[in-house]
PDB file of C-alpha atoms in Angstrom:
ATOM      1  CA  UNK A 418       0.007   0.035  -0.029  1.00 33.00           C
ATOM      2  CA  UNK A 419       1.305   3.425  -0.862  1.00 30.00           C
ATOM      3  CA  UNK A 420       0.951   6.062   1.969  1.00 30.00           C
ATOM      4  CA  UNK A 421       2.331   8.968  -0.001  1.00 29.00           C
ATOM      5  CA  UNK A 422       4.188   9.161  -3.248  1.00 26.00           C
ATOM      6  CA  UNK A 423       5.798  11.917  -5.120  1.00 29.00           C
ATOM      7  CA  UNK A 424       7.436  10.465  -8.183  1.00 28.00           C
ATOM      8  CA  UNK A 425       9.176  12.326 -10.971  1.00 29.00           C
ATOM      9  CA  UNK A 426      10.604   9.995 -13.535  1.00 27.00           C
ATOM     10  CA  UNK A 427      13.510  12.306 -14.304  1.00 31.00           C
ATOM     11  CA  UNK A 428      14.620  15.751 -13.121  1.00 34.00           C
ATOM     12  CA  UNK A 429      17.557  17.077 -15.059  1.00 35.00           C
ATOM     13  CA  UNK A 430      19.523  19.647 -13.152  1.00 38.00           C
ATOM     14  CA  UNK A 431      20.541  22.876 -14.709  1.00 38.00           C
ATOM     15  CA  UNK A 432      22.062  25.315 -12.255  1.00 34.00           C
ATOM     16  CA  UNK A 433      24.618  23.998  -9.841  1.00 33.00           C
ATOM     17  CA  UNK A 434      22.968  26.022  -7.159  1.00 30.00           C
ATOM     18  CA  UNK A 435      19.502  24.565  -7.756  1.00 34.00           C
ATOM     19  CA  UNK A 436      18.323  21.910  -5.310  1.00 39.00           C
ATOM     20  CA  UNK A 437      15.510  19.569  -6.327  1.00 39.00           C
ATOM     21  CA  UNK A 438      13.756  17.396  -3.761  1.00 43.00           C
ATOM     22  CA  UNK A 439      11.628  14.266  -3.978  1.00 48.00           C
ATOM     23  CA  UNK A 440      10.059  12.093  -1.409  1.00 52.00           C
ATOM     24  CA  UNK A 441       8.490   8.502  -1.303  1.00 54.00           C
ATOM     25  CA  UNK A 442       6.925   6.339   1.309  1.00 49.00           C
ATOM     26  CA  UNK A 443       5.674   2.817   0.805  1.00 47.00           C
ATOM     27  CA  UNK A 444       4.204   0.376   3.316  1.00 44.00           C
ATOM     28  CA  UNK A 445       4.933  -3.283   2.469  1.00 39.00           C
ATOM     29  CA  UNK A 446       4.055  -6.603   3.931  1.00 35.00           C
ATOM     30  CA  UNK A 447       6.983  -8.293   5.868  1.00 34.00           C
ATOM     31  CA  UNK A 448       8.533  -9.596   9.061  1.00 28.00           C
ATOM     32  CA  UNK A 449      11.088  -8.315  11.521  1.00 25.00           C
ATOM     33  CA  UNK A 450      14.831  -8.908  12.040  1.00 25.00           C
ATOM     34  CA  UNK A 451      17.398  -6.354  13.040  1.00 25.00           C
ATOM     35  CA  UNK A 452      20.949  -5.294  12.085  1.00 28.00           C
ATOM     36  CA  UNK A 453      22.427  -1.947  12.935  1.00 28.00           C
ATOM     37  CA  UNK A 454      25.903  -0.545  12.724  1.00 30.00           C
ATOM     38  CA  UNK A 455      27.681   2.747  12.324  1.00 34.00           C
ATOM     39  CA  UNK A 456      30.632   3.680  10.365  1.00 36.00           C
ATOM     40  CA  UNK A 457      33.596   6.125  10.652  1.00 35.00           C
ATOM     41  CA  UNK A 458      33.247   9.720   9.489  1.00 34.00           C
ATOM     42  CA  UNK A 459      35.597  10.245   6.543  1.00 38.00           C
ATOM     43  CA  UNK A 460      35.737  10.770   2.803  1.00 39.00           C
ATOM     44  CA  UNK A 461      35.849   7.317   1.248  1.00 41.00           C
ATOM     45  CA  UNK A 462      36.560   6.814  -2.477  1.00 43.00           C
ATOM     46  CA  UNK A 463      34.088   4.379  -4.068  1.00 46.00           C
ATOM     47  CA  UNK A 464      35.976   1.555  -5.685  1.00 48.00           C
ATOM     48  CA  UNK A 465      34.856   0.710  -9.164  1.00 48.00           C
ATOM     49  CA  UNK A 466      32.944   4.014  -9.429  1.00 45.00           C
ATOM     50  CA  UNK A 467      35.295   6.649 -10.731  1.00 44.00           C
ATOM     51  CA  UNK A 468      34.551  10.384 -10.275  1.00 59.00           C
ATOM     52  CA  UNK A 469      32.200   9.802  -7.262  1.00 65.00           C
ATOM     53  CA  UNK A 470      33.175  10.096  -3.627  1.00 81.00           C
ATOM     54  CA  UNK A 471      31.148   9.109  -0.589  1.00 79.00           C
ATOM     55  CA  UNK A 472      31.258  11.763   2.166  1.00 85.00           C
ATOM     56  CA  UNK A 473      30.487   9.904   5.329  1.00 85.00           C
ATOM     57  CA  UNK A 474      30.949  13.075   7.493  1.00 89.00           C
ATOM     58  CA  UNK A 475      27.903  14.544   5.669  1.00 93.00           C
ATOM     59  CA  UNK A 476      26.048  11.279   6.092  1.00 94.00           C
ATOM     60  CA  UNK A 477      26.659  11.328   9.846  1.00 94.00           C
ATOM     61  CA  UNK A 478      25.747  14.976  10.062  1.00 95.00           C
ATOM     62  CA  UNK A 479      22.448  14.618   8.123  1.00 97.00           C
ATOM     63  CA  UNK A 480      21.320  11.738  10.342  1.00 97.00           C
ATOM     64  CA  UNK A 481      22.174  13.757  13.513  1.00 97.00           C
ATOM     65  CA  UNK A 482      20.118  16.663  12.139  1.00 97.00           C
ATOM     66  CA  UNK A 483      17.216  14.471  11.175  1.00 98.00           C
ATOM     67  CA  UNK A 484      17.144  12.593  14.477  1.00 98.00           C
ATOM     68  CA  UNK A 485      17.324  16.039  16.292  1.00 97.00           C
ATOM     69  CA  UNK A 486      14.155  17.020  14.435  1.00 97.00           C
ATOM     70  CA  UNK A 487      12.504  13.710  15.120  1.00 98.00           C
ATOM     71  CA  UNK A 488      13.169  13.960  18.869  1.00 98.00           C
ATOM     72  CA  UNK A 489      11.749  17.482  18.909  1.00 97.00           C
ATOM     73  CA  UNK A 490       8.639  16.142  17.176  1.00 97.00           C
ATOM     74  CA  UNK A 491       8.244  13.425  19.818  1.00 98.00           C
ATOM     75  CA  UNK A 492       9.650  10.486  17.747  1.00 98.00           C
ATOM     76  CA  UNK A 493      12.429   8.143  18.785  1.00 97.00           C
ATOM     77  CA  UNK A 494      15.784   8.646  16.949  1.00 98.00           C
ATOM     78  CA  UNK A 495      16.300   6.413  13.974  1.00 98.00           C
ATOM     79  CA  UNK A 496      18.823   3.563  14.259  1.00 98.00           C
ATOM     80  CA  UNK A 497      21.532   3.500  11.626  1.00 97.00           C
ATOM     81  CA  UNK A 498      21.335   0.335   9.503  1.00 98.00           C
ATOM     82  CA  UNK A 499      24.285  -0.713   7.352  1.00 97.00           C
ATOM     83  CA  UNK A 500      22.060  -2.309   4.628  1.00 97.00           C
ATOM     84  CA  UNK A 501      20.002   0.896   4.314  1.00 98.00           C
ATOM     85  CA  UNK A 502      23.204   3.008   4.167  1.00 97.00           C
ATOM     86  CA  UNK A 503      24.477   0.759   1.409  1.00 96.00           C
ATOM     87  CA  UNK A 504      21.232   1.152  -0.508  1.00 96.00           C
ATOM     88  CA  UNK A 505      21.265   4.968  -0.087  1.00 96.00           C
ATOM     89  CA  UNK A 506      24.874   5.256  -1.147  1.00 95.00           C
ATOM     90  CA  UNK A 507      24.297   3.144  -4.238  1.00 94.00           C
ATOM     91  CA  UNK A 508      21.334   5.283  -5.238  1.00 94.00           C
ATOM     92  CA  UNK A 509      23.261   8.535  -4.650  1.00 95.00           C
ATOM     93  CA  UNK A 510      26.140   7.181  -6.739  1.00 93.00           C
ATOM     94  CA  UNK A 511      23.759   6.244  -9.547  1.00 92.00           C
ATOM     95  CA  UNK A 512      22.155   9.736  -9.541  1.00 92.00           C
ATOM     96  CA  UNK A 513      25.422  11.483  -9.443  1.00 92.00           C
ATOM     97  CA  UNK A 514      26.885   9.405 -12.283  1.00 90.00           C
ATOM     98  CA  UNK A 515      23.853  10.101 -14.442  1.00 88.00           C
ATOM     99  CA  UNK A 516      23.229  13.664 -13.333  1.00 89.00           C
ATOM    100  CA  UNK A 517      19.541  12.878 -12.743  1.00 86.00           C
ATOM    101  CA  UNK A 518      17.532  13.252  -9.516  1.00 90.00           C
ATOM    102  CA  UNK A 519      14.974  10.481  -9.286  1.00 86.00           C
ATOM    103  CA  UNK A 520      13.658   7.792  -7.002  1.00 91.00           C
ATOM    104  CA  UNK A 521      13.932   5.252  -9.856  1.00 87.00           C
ATOM    105  CA  UNK A 522      16.244   5.807 -12.763  1.00 79.00           C
ATOM    106  CA  UNK A 523      15.963   3.942 -16.081  1.00 78.00           C
ATOM    107  CA  UNK A 524      17.080   0.372 -15.570  1.00 83.00           C
ATOM    108  CA  UNK A 525      17.153   0.784 -11.762  1.00 81.00           C
ATOM    109  CA  UNK A 526      15.157  -1.360  -9.288  1.00 89.00           C
ATOM    110  CA  UNK A 527      12.266  -0.052  -7.180  1.00 93.00           C
ATOM    111  CA  UNK A 528      13.182   1.225  -3.718  1.00 93.00           C
ATOM    112  CA  UNK A 529      11.910  -1.910  -1.922  1.00 95.00           C
ATOM    113  CA  UNK A 530      14.047  -4.063  -4.321  1.00 95.00           C
ATOM    114  CA  UNK A 531      17.055  -1.867  -3.817  1.00 95.00           C
ATOM    115  CA  UNK A 532      16.967  -2.133  -0.013  1.00 96.00           C
ATOM    116  CA  UNK A 533      16.317  -5.886  -0.172  1.00 96.00           C
ATOM    117  CA  UNK A 534      19.309  -6.327  -2.498  1.00 96.00           C
ATOM    118  CA  UNK A 535      21.458  -4.362  -0.050  1.00 96.00           C
ATOM    119  CA  UNK A 536      20.514  -6.759   2.699  1.00 97.00           C
ATOM    120  CA  UNK A 537      17.520  -5.227   4.461  1.00 97.00           C
ATOM    121  CA  UNK A 538      14.864  -7.890   4.306  1.00 96.00           C
ATOM    122  CA  UNK A 539      11.309  -8.130   5.768  1.00 96.00           C
ATOM    123  CA  UNK A 540      10.499  -4.444   5.401  1.00 96.00           C
ATOM    124  CA  UNK A 541       6.893  -3.617   6.182  1.00 96.00           C
ATOM    125  CA  UNK A 542       7.319   0.141   5.424  1.00 97.00           C
ATOM    126  CA  UNK A 543      10.021   1.976   3.428  1.00 96.00           C
ATOM    127  CA  UNK A 544      10.574   5.636   2.537  1.00 96.00           C
ATOM    128  CA  UNK A 545      13.055   7.743   0.827  1.00 96.00           C
ATOM    129  CA  UNK A 546      14.013  11.418   0.508  1.00 96.00           C
ATOM    130  CA  UNK A 547      16.546  12.655  -2.007  1.00 95.00           C
ATOM    131  CA  UNK A 548      18.152  15.892  -2.959  1.00 96.00           C
ATOM    132  CA  UNK A 549      20.924  17.354  -4.952  1.00 94.00           C
ATOM    133  CA  UNK A 550      22.984  20.534  -4.697  1.00 93.00           C
ATOM    134  CA  UNK A 551      22.626  21.359  -1.045  1.00 93.00           C
ATOM    135  CA  UNK A 552      26.151  21.930   0.405  1.00 93.00           C
ATOM    136  CA  UNK A 553      25.512  21.067   4.054  1.00 94.00           C
ATOM    137  CA  UNK A 554      23.294  18.735   6.074  1.00 94.00           C
ATOM    138  CA  UNK A 555      21.661  21.691   7.838  1.00 95.00           C
ATOM    139  CA  UNK A 556      20.704  23.140   4.478  1.00 96.00           C
ATOM    140  CA  UNK A 557      19.209  19.942   3.060  1.00 96.00           C
ATOM    141  CA  UNK A 558      17.341  19.078   6.287  1.00 97.00           C
ATOM    142  CA  UNK A 559      15.900  22.637   6.416  1.00 96.00           C
ATOM    143  CA  UNK A 560      14.754  22.262   2.819  1.00 95.00           C
ATOM    144  CA  UNK A 561      13.172  18.891   3.497  1.00 96.00           C
ATOM    145  CA  UNK A 562      11.397  20.290   6.574  1.00 96.00           C
ATOM    146  CA  UNK A 563       9.917  23.150   4.469  1.00 96.00           C
ATOM    147  CA  UNK A 564       8.199  20.527   2.368  1.00 94.00           C
ATOM    148  CA  UNK A 565       5.108  18.999   3.943  1.00 94.00           C
ATOM    149  CA  UNK A 566       5.698  15.644   2.162  1.00 93.00           C
ATOM    150  CA  UNK A 567       9.356  15.353   3.099  1.00 94.00           C
ATOM    151  CA  UNK A 568       8.623  16.481   6.673  1.00 95.00           C
ATOM    152  CA  UNK A 569       5.958  13.755   6.991  1.00 96.00           C
ATOM    153  CA  UNK A 570       8.438  11.126   5.826  1.00 96.00           C
ATOM    154  CA  UNK A 571      11.263  12.184   8.012  1.00 97.00           C
ATOM    155  CA  UNK A 572       9.105  12.785  11.083  1.00 97.00           C
ATOM    156  CA  UNK A 573       7.064   9.595  10.733  1.00 98.00           C
ATOM    157  CA  UNK A 574       7.455   7.982  14.102  1.00 98.00           C
ATOM    158  CA  UNK A 575       6.698   4.539  12.659  1.00 97.00           C
ATOM    159  CA  UNK A 576      10.082   4.383  10.898  1.00 98.00           C
ATOM    160  CA  UNK A 577      12.856   2.627  12.931  1.00 98.00           C
ATOM    161  CA  UNK A 578      15.884   2.221  10.698  1.00 98.00           C
ATOM    162  CA  UNK A 579      17.792   4.621   8.480  1.00 98.00           C
ATOM    163  CA  UNK A 580      20.717   4.839   6.142  1.00 97.00           C
ATOM    164  CA  UNK A 581      22.088   7.910   4.406  1.00 97.00           C
ATOM    165  CA  UNK A 582      24.128   8.140   1.314  1.00 96.00           C
ATOM    166  CA  UNK A 583      25.871  11.352   0.328  1.00 95.00           C
ATOM    167  CA  UNK A 584      28.244  11.465  -2.582  1.00 93.00           C
ATOM    168  CA  UNK A 585      29.986  14.178  -4.475  1.00 92.00           C
ATOM    169  CA  UNK A 586      30.134  13.995  -8.215  1.00 91.00           C
ATOM    170  CA  UNK A 587      33.262  14.845 -10.172  1.00 87.00           C
ATOM    171  CA  UNK A 588      32.082  18.425 -10.315  1.00 88.00           C
ATOM    172  CA  UNK A 589      31.729  18.515  -6.503  1.00 90.00           C
ATOM    173  CA  UNK A 590      27.874  18.537  -6.513  1.00 93.00           C
ATOM    174  CA  UNK A 591      26.460  16.678  -3.488  1.00 95.00           C
ATOM    175  CA  UNK A 592      23.795  14.031  -4.016  1.00 95.00           C
ATOM    176  CA  UNK A 593      21.716  13.040  -1.016  1.00 96.00           C
ATOM    177  CA  UNK A 594      19.643   9.926  -0.369  1.00 97.00           C
ATOM    178  CA  UNK A 595      18.066   8.925   2.932  1.00 97.00           C
ATOM    179  CA  UNK A 596      16.358   5.534   3.064  1.00 97.00           C
ATOM    180  CA  UNK A 597      14.027   4.793   5.968  1.00 97.00           C
ATOM    181  CA  UNK A 598      12.364   1.428   6.911  1.00 97.00           C
ATOM    182  CA  UNK A 599      10.820  -0.682   9.560  1.00 97.00           C
ATOM    183  CA  UNK A 600      10.376  -4.428   9.816  1.00 95.00           C
TER     184      UNK A 600
END
């Protein structure tokens, strides 16, 4: 069942200062099992993906900012999940390499298939927010909070797990994906 969906098949980005935003939430049937981890904050080159760099410091910062907003809204903080982080990173890399902001690029799997392929199984609810161009976690979270759809996704207290993927393209443009889920 789809709770809320904003889907744009393709958004081509013109100005390097422009920031586009999309959000998606799906509720799926499934069961529960848990795996959470956290990683170091550093800039990590992505092997096999030239001209794209994961920025784990921004990933950590954006999750702290989102969790701060969630706590103020009365929700529990999201728990970092390695599989969701992998899914989010892969999606940000794909968007950055193609220069297209979209929840599902041509030839790419659905969100639920992407998180399952990354190792997050049994999801009963998944959601995603994406952006490009914002230079800091505070900026991108503020923009998401100004959008009622994105705010509803990020402040949905039913979500439990999260993974963020932030990459810089060869031009230095940041690409942001946050995948949220519950089992």
